[in-house]
Amino acid sequence: MRLGGEPESSNFEDRTGQSSSGLGGMGGGGSMLGCLLPLVMSRFGLGGVVVLVIGYFLLSSLGGLGGGGGMLPSNAPQRTASAGQSTLDPQTADFLKRVLGSTEQTWTEIFAKQGQRYTPTKMVAYSGGTQTECGFGQAAAGPFYCPNDQTVYIDPSFANELSQRFGAPGDAAMAYVIAHEVGHHVQDLLGTLNKANQLQARSSKTQGNAVQVQVELQADCYAGVWATRAHDAQGSILEPGDVEEAMRAAEAVGDDTLQKQAQGYVVPDSFTHGSSAQRIAALQLGLKSGDPAVCKTL
Ligand SMILES: [Zn+2]
């Protein structure tokens, strides 16, 4: 991606290197598994809401579905820097701020066309774990959005996971992940997350999962809308190969692909993010149209 021409976001906070503790945990000490996978279950309930790009990331770390407690692997990333000292390299900080800044520019334009004002999300970069209004957030669960504090949380080392573990390297792959999380913020602003909560409150587990899949696919579509519209004074910031990079990431984080990796088989009813094919299609829809109105909603 050709970053540099767009404004850096001022809604960025660097918490890397800060000491953090998992004590208390999400939902008051319960397993994160229960809080993270239902994703948008409980905005007003216990534990708050966390929307992840990769729900099964933690499952694959644990080696299976339904493992229950013990979210904190003993080999969880350790904070190495001395207290309070940032471990974020300037290049990565710059990248995160510019991608976030670009989403602000794009969504501000889109909202303005509807006569609405876009209130940007905040972004917090952290290492290992950090406290959020949705409970204790952990890097092991992948980047996530917390509606309670309207913030995207990201451990920048996720870029390495994306590249090495998921086989989706490149700045556009990482930008897709960020734009997906920003997509959840857009859903938050538009009331979609509340609607999803209400629907889920009166549905079975399977139906609730289906609602969640729709939410996630719409966020993928929104990521595509951003990518296609992202521009600076010279035009689109997309470079050859960027779309393919983003597609590879969308494919890698499909529920079927992740389940196959984690447990060797696929349970479609338990999908919370959509299959690889669905995620690619959603991203493509946004990329081709550049119009959030075509992104299928609840
Ligand atoms: Zn998501």
PDB file of C-alpha atoms and ligand atoms in Angstrom:
ATOM      1  CA  MET A   1       0.000   0.000   0.000  1.00  0.00           C
ATOM      2  CA  ARG A   2       1.153   3.465  -0.756  1.00  0.00           C
ATOM      3  CA  LEU A   3       0.857   5.057   2.662  1.00  0.00           C
ATOM      4  CA  GLY A   4       2.206   8.453   3.480  1.00  0.00           C
ATOM      5  CA  GLY A   5      -0.077  10.887   1.719  1.00  0.00           C
ATOM      6  CA  GLU A   6      -2.914  10.611   4.188  1.00  0.00           C
ATOM      7  CA  PRO A   7      -3.143  12.141   7.620  1.00  0.00           C
ATOM      8  CA  GLU A   8      -1.986  10.156  10.612  1.00  0.00           C
ATOM      9  CA  SER A   9      -4.771   9.483  13.061  1.00  0.00           C
ATOM     10  CA  SER A  10      -4.663  11.317  16.345  1.00  0.00           C
ATOM     11  CA  ASN A  11      -6.866   8.668  17.942  1.00  0.00           C
ATOM     12  CA  PHE A  12      -4.009   6.297  18.567  1.00  0.00           C
ATOM     13  CA  GLU A  13      -2.630   5.221  21.914  1.00  0.00           C
ATOM     14  CA  ASP A  14       0.539   3.231  22.446  1.00  0.00           C
ATOM     15  CA  ARG A  15       0.358   0.978  25.476  1.00  0.00           C
ATOM     16  CA  THR A  16       3.060  -1.411  24.386  1.00  0.00           C
ATOM     17  CA  GLY A  17       5.587  -2.096  27.070  1.00  0.00           C
ATOM     18  CA  GLN A  18       3.136  -1.215  29.807  1.00  0.00           C
ATOM     19  CA  SER A  19       2.742  -3.838  32.439  1.00  0.00           C
ATOM     20  CA  SER A  20      -0.589  -5.562  32.292  1.00  0.00           C
ATOM     21  CA  SER A  21      -2.293  -8.167  34.349  1.00  0.00           C
ATOM     22  CA  GLY A  22      -4.969 -10.665  33.472  1.00  0.00           C
ATOM     23  CA  LEU A  23      -6.307 -10.677  36.993  1.00  0.00           C
ATOM     24  CA  GLY A  24     -10.024 -10.258  36.959  1.00  0.00           C
ATOM     25  CA  GLY A  25     -10.220 -11.407  33.405  1.00  0.00           C
ATOM     26  CA  MET A  26     -13.084 -10.958  31.039  1.00  0.00           C
ATOM     27  CA  GLY A  27     -16.517 -11.214  32.467  1.00  0.00           C
ATOM     28  CA  GLY A  28     -15.225 -11.193  35.976  1.00  0.00           C
ATOM     29  CA  GLY A  29     -12.699 -13.924  35.899  1.00  0.00           C
ATOM     30  CA  GLY A  30     -14.489 -16.401  33.684  1.00  0.00           C
ATOM     31  CA  SER A  31     -12.922 -18.029  30.705  1.00  0.00           C
ATOM     32  CA  MET A  32     -12.259 -15.690  27.831  1.00  0.00           C
ATOM     33  CA  LEU A  33     -13.403 -18.423  25.531  1.00  0.00           C
ATOM     34  CA  GLY A  34     -16.971 -17.897  26.615  1.00  0.00           C
ATOM     35  CA  CYS A  35     -16.739 -14.159  26.212  1.00  0.00           C
ATOM     36  CA  LEU A  36     -14.798 -13.913  23.039  1.00  0.00           C
ATOM     37  CA  LEU A  37     -16.490 -16.395  20.813  1.00  0.00           C
ATOM     38  CA  PRO A  38     -20.038 -15.111  21.139  1.00  0.00           C
ATOM     39  CA  LEU A  39     -18.435 -11.794  20.242  1.00  0.00           C
ATOM     40  CA  VAL A  40     -21.364  -9.416  20.190  1.00  0.00           C
ATOM     41  CA  MET A  41     -23.449 -11.252  22.709  1.00  0.00           C
ATOM     42  CA  SER A  42     -23.504  -8.996  25.645  1.00  0.00           C
ATOM     43  CA  ARG A  43     -23.063  -5.323  25.197  1.00  0.00           C
ATOM     44  CA  PHE A  44     -25.233  -4.705  28.200  1.00  0.00           C
ATOM     45  CA  GLY A  45     -24.455  -7.918  29.941  1.00  0.00           C
ATOM     46  CA  LEU A  46     -21.676  -9.453  31.840  1.00  0.00           C
ATOM     47  CA  GLY A  47     -18.312  -8.985  30.329  1.00  0.00           C
ATOM     48  CA  GLY A  48     -19.262  -6.534  27.651  1.00  0.00           C
ATOM     49  CA  VAL A  49     -18.705  -7.102  24.028  1.00  0.00           C
ATOM     50  CA  VAL A  50     -15.644  -7.883  22.092  1.00  0.00           C
ATOM     51  CA  VAL A  51     -15.613  -8.337  18.397  1.00  0.00           C
ATOM     52  CA  LEU A  52     -12.709 -10.217  17.017  1.00  0.00           C
ATOM     53  CA  VAL A  53     -11.432 -10.681  13.595  1.00  0.00           C
ATOM     54  CA  ILE A  54     -10.292 -14.141  14.433  1.00  0.00           C
ATOM     55  CA  GLY A  55     -12.365 -15.978  16.953  1.00  0.00           C
ATOM     56  CA  TYR A  56     -10.723 -19.282  16.432  1.00  0.00           C
ATOM     57  CA  PHE A  57      -7.249 -18.002  16.745  1.00  0.00           C
ATOM     58  CA  LEU A  58      -7.301 -18.813  20.405  1.00  0.00           C
ATOM     59  CA  LEU A  59      -8.906 -22.169  19.757  1.00  0.00           C
ATOM     60  CA  SER A  60      -6.142 -23.200  17.500  1.00  0.00           C
ATOM     61  CA  SER A  61      -3.689 -22.103  20.153  1.00  0.00           C
ATOM     62  CA  LEU A  62      -5.474 -24.326  22.626  1.00  0.00           C
ATOM     63  CA  GLY A  63      -5.742 -27.170  20.200  1.00  0.00           C
ATOM     64  CA  GLY A  64      -9.468 -27.654  20.101  1.00  0.00           C
ATOM     65  CA  LEU A  65     -12.993 -26.398  20.489  1.00  0.00           C
ATOM     66  CA  GLY A  66     -14.816 -26.125  23.752  1.00  0.00           C
ATOM     67  CA  GLY A  67     -11.726 -26.272  25.870  1.00  0.00           C
ATOM     68  CA  GLY A  68     -13.285 -23.969  28.413  1.00  0.00           C
ATOM     69  CA  GLY A  69     -11.076 -22.210  30.880  1.00  0.00           C
ATOM     70  CA  GLY A  70      -7.401 -21.729  30.873  1.00  0.00           C
ATOM     71  CA  MET A  71      -7.353 -19.007  28.278  1.00  0.00           C
ATOM     72  CA  LEU A  72      -3.961 -17.801  29.351  1.00  0.00           C
ATOM     73  CA  PRO A  73      -1.420 -20.081  27.776  1.00  0.00           C
ATOM     74  CA  SER A  74       1.659 -20.280  29.933  1.00  0.00           C
ATOM     75  CA  ASN A  75       3.682 -19.257  26.935  1.00  0.00           C
ATOM     76  CA  ALA A  76       1.659 -16.109  26.354  1.00  0.00           C
ATOM     77  CA  PRO A  77       3.764 -13.264  25.020  1.00  0.00           C
ATOM     78  CA  GLN A  78       5.728 -11.725  27.813  1.00  0.00           C
ATOM     79  CA  ARG A  79       6.367  -8.066  28.145  1.00  0.00           C
ATOM     80  CA  THR A  80      10.039  -7.546  27.920  1.00  0.00           C
ATOM     81  CA  ALA A  81      10.539  -3.820  28.024  1.00  0.00           C
ATOM     82  CA  SER A  82      11.007  -2.024  31.265  1.00  0.00           C
ATOM     83  CA  ALA A  83       7.853  -0.598  32.730  1.00  0.00           C
ATOM     84  CA  GLY A  84       6.212   2.098  30.717  1.00  0.00           C
ATOM     85  CA  GLN A  85       8.662   1.954  27.840  1.00  0.00           C
ATOM     86  CA  SER A  86       7.096   1.518  24.431  1.00  0.00           C
ATOM     87  CA  THR A  87       8.152  -1.522  22.434  1.00  0.00           C
ATOM     88  CA  LEU A  88       6.457  -0.243  19.307  1.00  0.00           C
ATOM     89  CA  ASP A  89       8.834   0.501  16.497  1.00  0.00           C
ATOM     90  CA  PRO A  90       8.233   3.858  14.809  1.00  0.00           C
ATOM     91  CA  GLN A  91       7.558   2.284  11.432  1.00  0.00           C
ATOM     92  CA  THR A  92       4.770   0.106  12.802  1.00  0.00           C
ATOM     93  CA  ALA A  93       3.322   2.990  14.775  1.00  0.00           C
ATOM     94  CA  ASP A  94       3.358   5.054  11.612  1.00  0.00           C
ATOM     95  CA  PHE A  95       1.634   2.280   9.662  1.00  0.00           C
ATOM     96  CA  LEU A  96      -1.113   1.835  12.257  1.00  0.00           C
ATOM     97  CA  LYS A  97      -1.742   5.573  12.518  1.00  0.00           C
ATOM     98  CA  ARG A  98      -1.883   6.031   8.776  1.00  0.00           C
ATOM     99  CA  VAL A  99      -4.217   3.106   8.138  1.00  0.00           C
ATOM    100  CA  LEU A 100      -6.444   4.331  10.947  1.00  0.00           C
ATOM    101  CA  GLY A 101      -6.219   7.872   9.570  1.00  0.00           C
ATOM    102  CA  SER A 102      -7.200   6.603   6.159  1.00  0.00           C
ATOM    103  CA  THR A 103     -10.260   4.813   7.546  1.00  0.00           C
ATOM    104  CA  GLU A 104     -11.233   8.048   9.296  1.00  0.00           C
ATOM    105  CA  GLN A 105     -10.964   9.971   6.051  1.00  0.00           C
ATOM    106  CA  THR A 106     -12.932   7.380   4.074  1.00  0.00           C
ATOM    107  CA  TRP A 107     -15.715   6.829   6.589  1.00  0.00           C
ATOM    108  CA  THR A 108     -16.029  10.550   7.225  1.00  0.00           C
ATOM    109  CA  GLU A 109     -16.648  11.002   3.488  1.00  0.00           C
ATOM    110  CA  ILE A 110     -19.144   8.147   3.347  1.00  0.00           C
ATOM    111  CA  PHE A 111     -21.055   9.331   6.400  1.00  0.00           C
ATOM    112  CA  ALA A 112     -21.067  12.913   5.127  1.00  0.00           C
ATOM    113  CA  LYS A 113     -22.789  11.779   1.931  1.00  0.00           C
ATOM    114  CA  GLN A 114     -25.643  10.538   4.111  1.00  0.00           C
ATOM    115  CA  GLY A 115     -25.660  13.787   6.015  1.00  0.00           C
ATOM    116  CA  GLN A 116     -24.117  12.073   9.038  1.00  0.00           C
ATOM    117  CA  ARG A 117     -21.003  12.666  11.058  1.00  0.00           C
ATOM    118  CA  TYR A 118     -18.474   9.926  11.558  1.00  0.00           C
ATOM    119  CA  THR A 119     -17.060   9.693  15.058  1.00  0.00           C
ATOM    120  CA  PRO A 120     -13.746   7.874  14.747  1.00  0.00           C
ATOM    121  CA  THR A 121     -12.834   4.842  16.777  1.00  0.00           C
ATOM    122  CA  LYS A 122      -9.799   4.913  18.998  1.00  0.00           C
ATOM    123  CA  MET A 123      -6.999   2.431  18.548  1.00  0.00           C
ATOM    124  CA  VAL A 124      -4.820   1.023  21.277  1.00  0.00           C
ATOM    125  CA  ALA A 125      -1.625  -0.844  20.506  1.00  0.00           C
ATOM    126  CA  TYR A 126      -0.619  -3.100  23.376  1.00  0.00           C
ATOM    127  CA  SER A 127       1.639  -6.030  24.039  1.00  0.00           C
ATOM    128  CA  GLY A 128       0.384  -9.262  25.519  1.00  0.00           C
ATOM    129  CA  GLY A 129      -2.703  -8.019  27.303  1.00  0.00           C
ATOM    130  CA  THR A 130      -4.472  -4.872  28.346  1.00  0.00           C
ATOM    131  CA  GLN A 131      -7.463  -3.716  30.303  1.00  0.00           C
ATOM    132  CA  THR A 132     -10.493  -2.684  28.239  1.00  0.00           C
ATOM    133  CA  GLU A 133     -14.065  -1.651  28.990  1.00  0.00           C
ATOM    134  CA  CYS A 134     -14.992  -5.112  27.750  1.00  0.00           C
ATOM    135  CA  GLY A 135     -12.708  -6.850  30.233  1.00  0.00           C
ATOM    136  CA  PHE A 136      -9.143  -7.954  29.939  1.00  0.00           C
ATOM    137  CA  GLY A 137      -8.063  -8.180  26.310  1.00  0.00           C
ATOM    138  CA  GLN A 138      -5.391 -10.567  25.201  1.00  0.00           C
ATOM    139  CA  ALA A 139      -3.247 -10.707  22.137  1.00  0.00           C
ATOM    140  CA  ALA A 140      -3.817 -14.466  21.911  1.00  0.00           C
ATOM    141  CA  ALA A 141      -7.344 -13.730  20.769  1.00  0.00           C
ATOM    142  CA  GLY A 142      -6.274 -11.521  17.889  1.00  0.00           C
ATOM    143  CA  PRO A 143      -7.216  -7.901  17.245  1.00  0.00           C
ATOM    144  CA  PHE A 144     -10.661  -6.935  18.485  1.00  0.00           C
ATOM    145  CA  TYR A 145     -13.101  -4.074  18.813  1.00  0.00           C
ATOM    146  CA  CYS A 146     -14.685  -3.172  22.118  1.00  0.00           C
ATOM    147  CA  PRO A 147     -17.937  -1.196  21.708  1.00  0.00           C
ATOM    148  CA  ASN A 148     -18.032  -0.211  25.375  1.00  0.00           C
ATOM    149  CA  ASP A 149     -15.037   2.066  24.898  1.00  0.00           C
ATOM    150  CA  GLN A 150     -15.302   2.280  21.097  1.00  0.00           C
ATOM    151  CA  THR A 151     -11.745   1.168  20.676  1.00  0.00           C
ATOM    152  CA  VAL A 152      -9.867  -1.200  18.402  1.00  0.00           C
ATOM    153  CA  TYR A 153      -7.234  -3.160  20.332  1.00  0.00           C
ATOM    154  CA  ILE A 154      -4.283  -4.601  18.529  1.00  0.00           C
ATOM    155  CA  ASP A 155      -1.023  -6.234  19.492  1.00  0.00           C
ATOM    156  CA  PRO A 156       1.256  -5.228  16.614  1.00  0.00           C
ATOM    157  CA  SER A 157       2.993  -8.604  16.774  1.00  0.00           C
ATOM    158  CA  PHE A 158      -0.180  -9.967  15.211  1.00  0.00           C
ATOM    159  CA  ALA A 159       1.344  -8.994  11.872  1.00  0.00           C
ATOM    160  CA  ASN A 160       3.883 -11.784  12.401  1.00  0.00           C
ATOM    161  CA  GLU A 161       1.131 -14.277  13.217  1.00  0.00           C
ATOM    162  CA  LEU A 162      -0.723 -13.249  10.118  1.00  0.00           C
ATOM    163  CA  SER A 163       2.342 -13.743   8.017  1.00  0.00           C
ATOM    164  CA  GLN A 164       3.818 -16.866   9.579  1.00  0.00           C
ATOM    165  CA  ARG A 165       0.931 -18.755  11.080  1.00  0.00           C
ATOM    166  CA  PHE A 166      -1.795 -17.780   8.668  1.00  0.00           C
ATOM    167  CA  GLY A 167       0.352 -17.478   5.595  1.00  0.00           C
ATOM    168  CA  ALA A 168      -0.949 -14.001   4.797  1.00  0.00           C
ATOM    169  CA  PRO A 169       2.015 -11.619   4.774  1.00  0.00           C
ATOM    170  CA  GLY A 170       2.037  -8.021   3.641  1.00  0.00           C
ATOM    171  CA  ASP A 171       0.901  -4.601   4.712  1.00  0.00           C
ATOM    172  CA  ALA A 172      -2.404  -4.914   2.873  1.00  0.00           C
ATOM    173  CA  ALA A 173      -3.212  -8.115   4.800  1.00  0.00           C
ATOM    174  CA  MET A 174      -2.672  -6.284   8.066  1.00  0.00           C
ATOM    175  CA  ALA A 175      -4.566  -3.248   6.803  1.00  0.00           C
ATOM    176  CA  TYR A 176      -7.522  -5.517   5.985  1.00  0.00           C
ATOM    177  CA  VAL A 177      -7.541  -6.758   9.593  1.00  0.00           C
ATOM    178  CA  ILE A 178      -7.524  -3.181  10.901  1.00  0.00           C
ATOM    179  CA  ALA A 179     -10.203  -2.086   8.459  1.00  0.00           C
ATOM    180  CA  HIS A 180     -12.337  -5.058   9.503  1.00  0.00           C
ATOM    181  CA  GLU A 181     -12.162  -3.955  13.134  1.00  0.00           C
ATOM    182  CA  VAL A 182     -12.961  -0.389  12.127  1.00  0.00           C
ATOM    183  CA  GLY A 183     -15.898  -1.944  10.256  1.00  0.00           C
ATOM    184  CA  HIS A 184     -17.223  -3.133  13.621  1.00  0.00           C
ATOM    185  CA  HIS A 185     -16.997   0.428  14.860  1.00  0.00           C
ATOM    186  CA  VAL A 186     -19.046   1.563  11.876  1.00  0.00           C
ATOM    187  CA  GLN A 187     -21.587  -1.133  12.762  1.00  0.00           C
ATOM    188  CA  ASP A 188     -21.568   0.177  16.291  1.00  0.00           C
ATOM    189  CA  LEU A 189     -22.311   3.707  15.095  1.00  0.00           C
ATOM    190  CA  LEU A 190     -25.061   2.491  12.787  1.00  0.00           C
ATOM    191  CA  GLY A 191     -26.748   0.443  15.493  1.00  0.00           C
ATOM    192  CA  THR A 192     -25.981  -2.894  13.856  1.00  0.00           C
ATOM    193  CA  LEU A 193     -24.192  -4.294  16.883  1.00  0.00           C
ATOM    194  CA  ASN A 194     -27.138  -3.464  19.131  1.00  0.00           C
ATOM    195  CA  LYS A 195     -29.476  -5.075  16.684  1.00  0.00           C
ATOM    196  CA  ALA A 196     -27.305  -8.164  16.607  1.00  0.00           C
ATOM    197  CA  ASN A 197     -27.352  -8.297  20.403  1.00  0.00           C
ATOM    198  CA  GLN A 198     -31.111  -8.124  20.447  1.00  0.00           C
ATOM    199  CA  LEU A 199     -31.447 -10.816  17.819  1.00  0.00           C
ATOM    200  CA  GLN A 200     -28.991 -13.042  19.627  1.00  0.00           C
ATOM    201  CA  ALA A 201     -30.734 -12.578  22.952  1.00  0.00           C
ATOM    202  CA  ARG A 202     -33.788 -14.342  21.592  1.00  0.00           C
ATOM    203  CA  SER A 203     -32.142 -16.946  19.407  1.00  0.00           C
ATOM    204  CA  SER A 204     -30.729 -20.391  19.849  1.00  0.00           C
ATOM    205  CA  LYS A 205     -26.977 -20.828  19.918  1.00  0.00           C
ATOM    206  CA  THR A 206     -26.947 -21.855  16.265  1.00  0.00           C
ATOM    207  CA  GLN A 207     -29.113 -18.910  15.210  1.00  0.00           C
ATOM    208  CA  GLY A 208     -26.990 -16.611  17.325  1.00  0.00           C
ATOM    209  CA  ASN A 209     -23.900 -17.843  15.542  1.00  0.00           C
ATOM    210  CA  ALA A 210     -25.574 -17.179  12.212  1.00  0.00           C
ATOM    211  CA  VAL A 211     -26.258 -13.592  13.279  1.00  0.00           C
ATOM    212  CA  GLN A 212     -22.640 -13.265  14.310  1.00  0.00           C
ATOM    213  CA  VAL A 213     -21.476 -14.542  10.937  1.00  0.00           C
ATOM    214  CA  GLN A 214     -23.543 -11.826   9.225  1.00  0.00           C
ATOM    215  CA  VAL A 215     -21.959  -9.190  11.433  1.00  0.00           C
ATOM    216  CA  GLU A 216     -18.469 -10.442  10.637  1.00  0.00           C
ATOM    217  CA  LEU A 217     -19.075 -10.704   6.907  1.00  0.00           C
ATOM    218  CA  GLN A 218     -20.435  -7.188   6.831  1.00  0.00           C
ATOM    219  CA  ALA A 219     -17.259  -5.991   8.560  1.00  0.00           C
ATOM    220  CA  ASP A 220     -15.246  -7.770   5.860  1.00  0.00           C
ATOM    221  CA  CYS A 221     -17.317  -6.014   3.223  1.00  0.00           C
ATOM    222  CA  TYR A 222     -16.750  -2.667   4.945  1.00  0.00           C
ATOM    223  CA  ALA A 223     -13.013  -3.399   4.917  1.00  0.00           C
ATOM    224  CA  GLY A 224     -13.278  -3.829   1.154  1.00  0.00           C
ATOM    225  CA  VAL A 225     -15.208  -0.571   0.842  1.00  0.00           C
ATOM    226  CA  TRP A 226     -12.438   1.229   2.686  1.00  0.00           C
ATOM    227  CA  ALA A 227      -9.654  -0.369   0.638  1.00  0.00           C
ATOM    228  CA  THR A 228     -11.255   0.581  -2.634  1.00  0.00           C
ATOM    229  CA  ARG A 229     -11.990   4.147  -1.599  1.00  0.00           C
ATOM    230  CA  ALA A 230      -8.810   4.821   0.367  1.00  0.00           C
ATOM    231  CA  HIS A 231      -6.951   7.592  -1.357  1.00  0.00           C
ATOM    232  CA  ASP A 232      -4.663  10.538  -0.999  1.00  0.00           C
ATOM    233  CA  ALA A 233      -4.137  13.501  -3.281  1.00  0.00           C
ATOM    234  CA  GLN A 234      -2.520  11.250  -5.888  1.00  0.00           C
ATOM    235  CA  GLY A 235      -5.314   8.710  -5.959  1.00  0.00           C
ATOM    236  CA  SER A 236      -5.843   5.204  -4.663  1.00  0.00           C
ATOM    237  CA  ILE A 237      -3.353   3.935  -2.140  1.00  0.00           C
ATOM    238  CA  LEU A 238      -3.743   0.368  -3.388  1.00  0.00           C
ATOM    239  CA  GLU A 239      -0.781  -1.074  -5.223  1.00  0.00           C
ATOM    240  CA  PRO A 240      -0.601  -4.156  -7.426  1.00  0.00           C
ATOM    241  CA  GLY A 241      -0.857  -7.258  -5.258  1.00  0.00           C
ATOM    242  CA  ASP A 242      -2.624  -5.524  -2.372  1.00  0.00           C
ATOM    243  CA  VAL A 243      -6.025  -6.967  -3.165  1.00  0.00           C
ATOM    244  CA  GLU A 244      -4.519 -10.452  -3.348  1.00  0.00           C
ATOM    245  CA  GLU A 245      -2.796  -9.926  -0.006  1.00  0.00           C
ATOM    246  CA  ALA A 246      -6.043  -8.924   1.645  1.00  0.00           C
ATOM    247  CA  MET A 247      -7.858 -11.851   0.021  1.00  0.00           C
ATOM    248  CA  ARG A 248      -5.275 -14.267   1.371  1.00  0.00           C
ATOM    249  CA  ALA A 249      -5.858 -12.907   4.859  1.00  0.00           C
ATOM    250  CA  ALA A 250      -9.650 -13.186   4.502  1.00  0.00           C
ATOM    251  CA  GLU A 251      -9.256 -16.753   3.320  1.00  0.00           C
ATOM    252  CA  ALA A 252      -6.874 -17.677   6.130  1.00  0.00           C
ATOM    253  CA  VAL A 253      -9.239 -16.510   8.863  1.00  0.00           C
ATOM    254  CA  GLY A 254     -12.332 -18.299   7.563  1.00  0.00           C
ATOM    255  CA  ASP A 255     -13.954 -20.503  10.199  1.00  0.00           C
ATOM    256  CA  ASP A 256     -13.705 -23.674   8.136  1.00  0.00           C
ATOM    257  CA  THR A 257     -10.020 -23.156   7.440  1.00  0.00           C
ATOM    258  CA  LEU A 258      -9.264 -22.380  11.089  1.00  0.00           C
ATOM    259  CA  GLN A 259     -11.342 -25.280  12.379  1.00  0.00           C
ATOM    260  CA  LYS A 260      -9.668 -27.685  10.003  1.00  0.00           C
ATOM    261  CA  GLN A 261      -6.296 -26.514  11.253  1.00  0.00           C
ATOM    262  CA  ALA A 262      -7.300 -26.675  14.898  1.00  0.00           C
ATOM    263  CA  GLN A 263      -9.308 -29.870  15.054  1.00  0.00           C
ATOM    264  CA  GLY A 264      -9.182 -31.512  11.655  1.00  0.00           C
ATOM    265  CA  TYR A 265     -12.887 -31.144  10.901  1.00  0.00           C
ATOM    266  CA  VAL A 266     -15.469 -28.447  10.341  1.00  0.00           C
ATOM    267  CA  VAL A 267     -18.636 -27.671  12.335  1.00  0.00           C
ATOM    268  CA  PRO A 268     -20.606 -25.135  10.262  1.00  0.00           C
ATOM    269  CA  ASP A 269     -23.192 -24.475  13.007  1.00  0.00           C
ATOM    270  CA  SER A 270     -20.428 -23.221  15.236  1.00  0.00           C
ATOM    271  CA  PHE A 271     -19.146 -20.717  12.702  1.00  0.00           C
ATOM    272  CA  THR A 272     -19.004 -17.194  14.056  1.00  0.00           C
ATOM    273  CA  HIS A 273     -17.131 -15.414  11.275  1.00  0.00           C
ATOM    274  CA  GLY A 274     -18.043 -17.236   8.074  1.00  0.00           C
ATOM    275  CA  SER A 275     -16.218 -19.672   5.869  1.00  0.00           C
ATOM    276  CA  SER A 276     -13.163 -18.689   3.888  1.00  0.00           C
ATOM    277  CA  ALA A 277     -15.259 -18.531   0.723  1.00  0.00           C
ATOM    278  CA  GLN A 278     -17.839 -16.301   2.425  1.00  0.00           C
ATOM    279  CA  ARG A 279     -15.193 -13.981   3.817  1.00  0.00           C
ATOM    280  CA  ILE A 280     -13.483 -13.631   0.465  1.00  0.00           C
ATOM    281  CA  ALA A 281     -16.835 -12.963  -1.210  1.00  0.00           C
ATOM    282  CA  ALA A 282     -17.757 -10.319   1.370  1.00  0.00           C
ATOM    283  CA  LEU A 283     -14.439  -8.554   1.041  1.00  0.00           C
ATOM    284  CA  GLN A 284     -14.722  -8.719  -2.737  1.00  0.00           C
ATOM    285  CA  LEU A 285     -18.219  -7.254  -2.649  1.00  0.00           C
ATOM    286  CA  GLY A 286     -16.932  -4.230  -0.755  1.00  0.00           C
ATOM    287  CA  LEU A 287     -13.877  -3.916  -2.960  1.00  0.00           C
ATOM    288  CA  LYS A 288     -15.862  -4.018  -6.199  1.00  0.00           C
ATOM    289  CA  SER A 289     -18.674  -1.708  -5.194  1.00  0.00           C
ATOM    290  CA  GLY A 290     -16.988   0.698  -2.805  1.00  0.00           C
ATOM    291  CA  ASP A 291     -20.500   1.172  -1.483  1.00  0.00           C
ATOM    292  CA  PRO A 292     -21.343   0.128   2.079  1.00  0.00           C
ATOM    293  CA  ALA A 293     -25.006  -0.065   1.119  1.00  0.00           C
ATOM    294  CA  VAL A 294     -24.336  -3.283  -0.809  1.00  0.00           C
ATOM    295  CA  CYS A 295     -22.784  -4.936   2.253  1.00  0.00           C
ATOM    296  CA  LYS A 296     -25.440  -7.344   3.377  1.00  0.00           C
ATOM    297  CA  THR A 297     -26.854  -6.394   6.718  1.00  0.00           C
ATOM    298  CA  LEU A 298     -28.932  -8.114   9.360  1.00  0.00           C
TER     299      LEU A 298
HETATM  300 ZN    ZN B   1     -14.799  -9.188  13.413  1.00  0.00          ZN
END
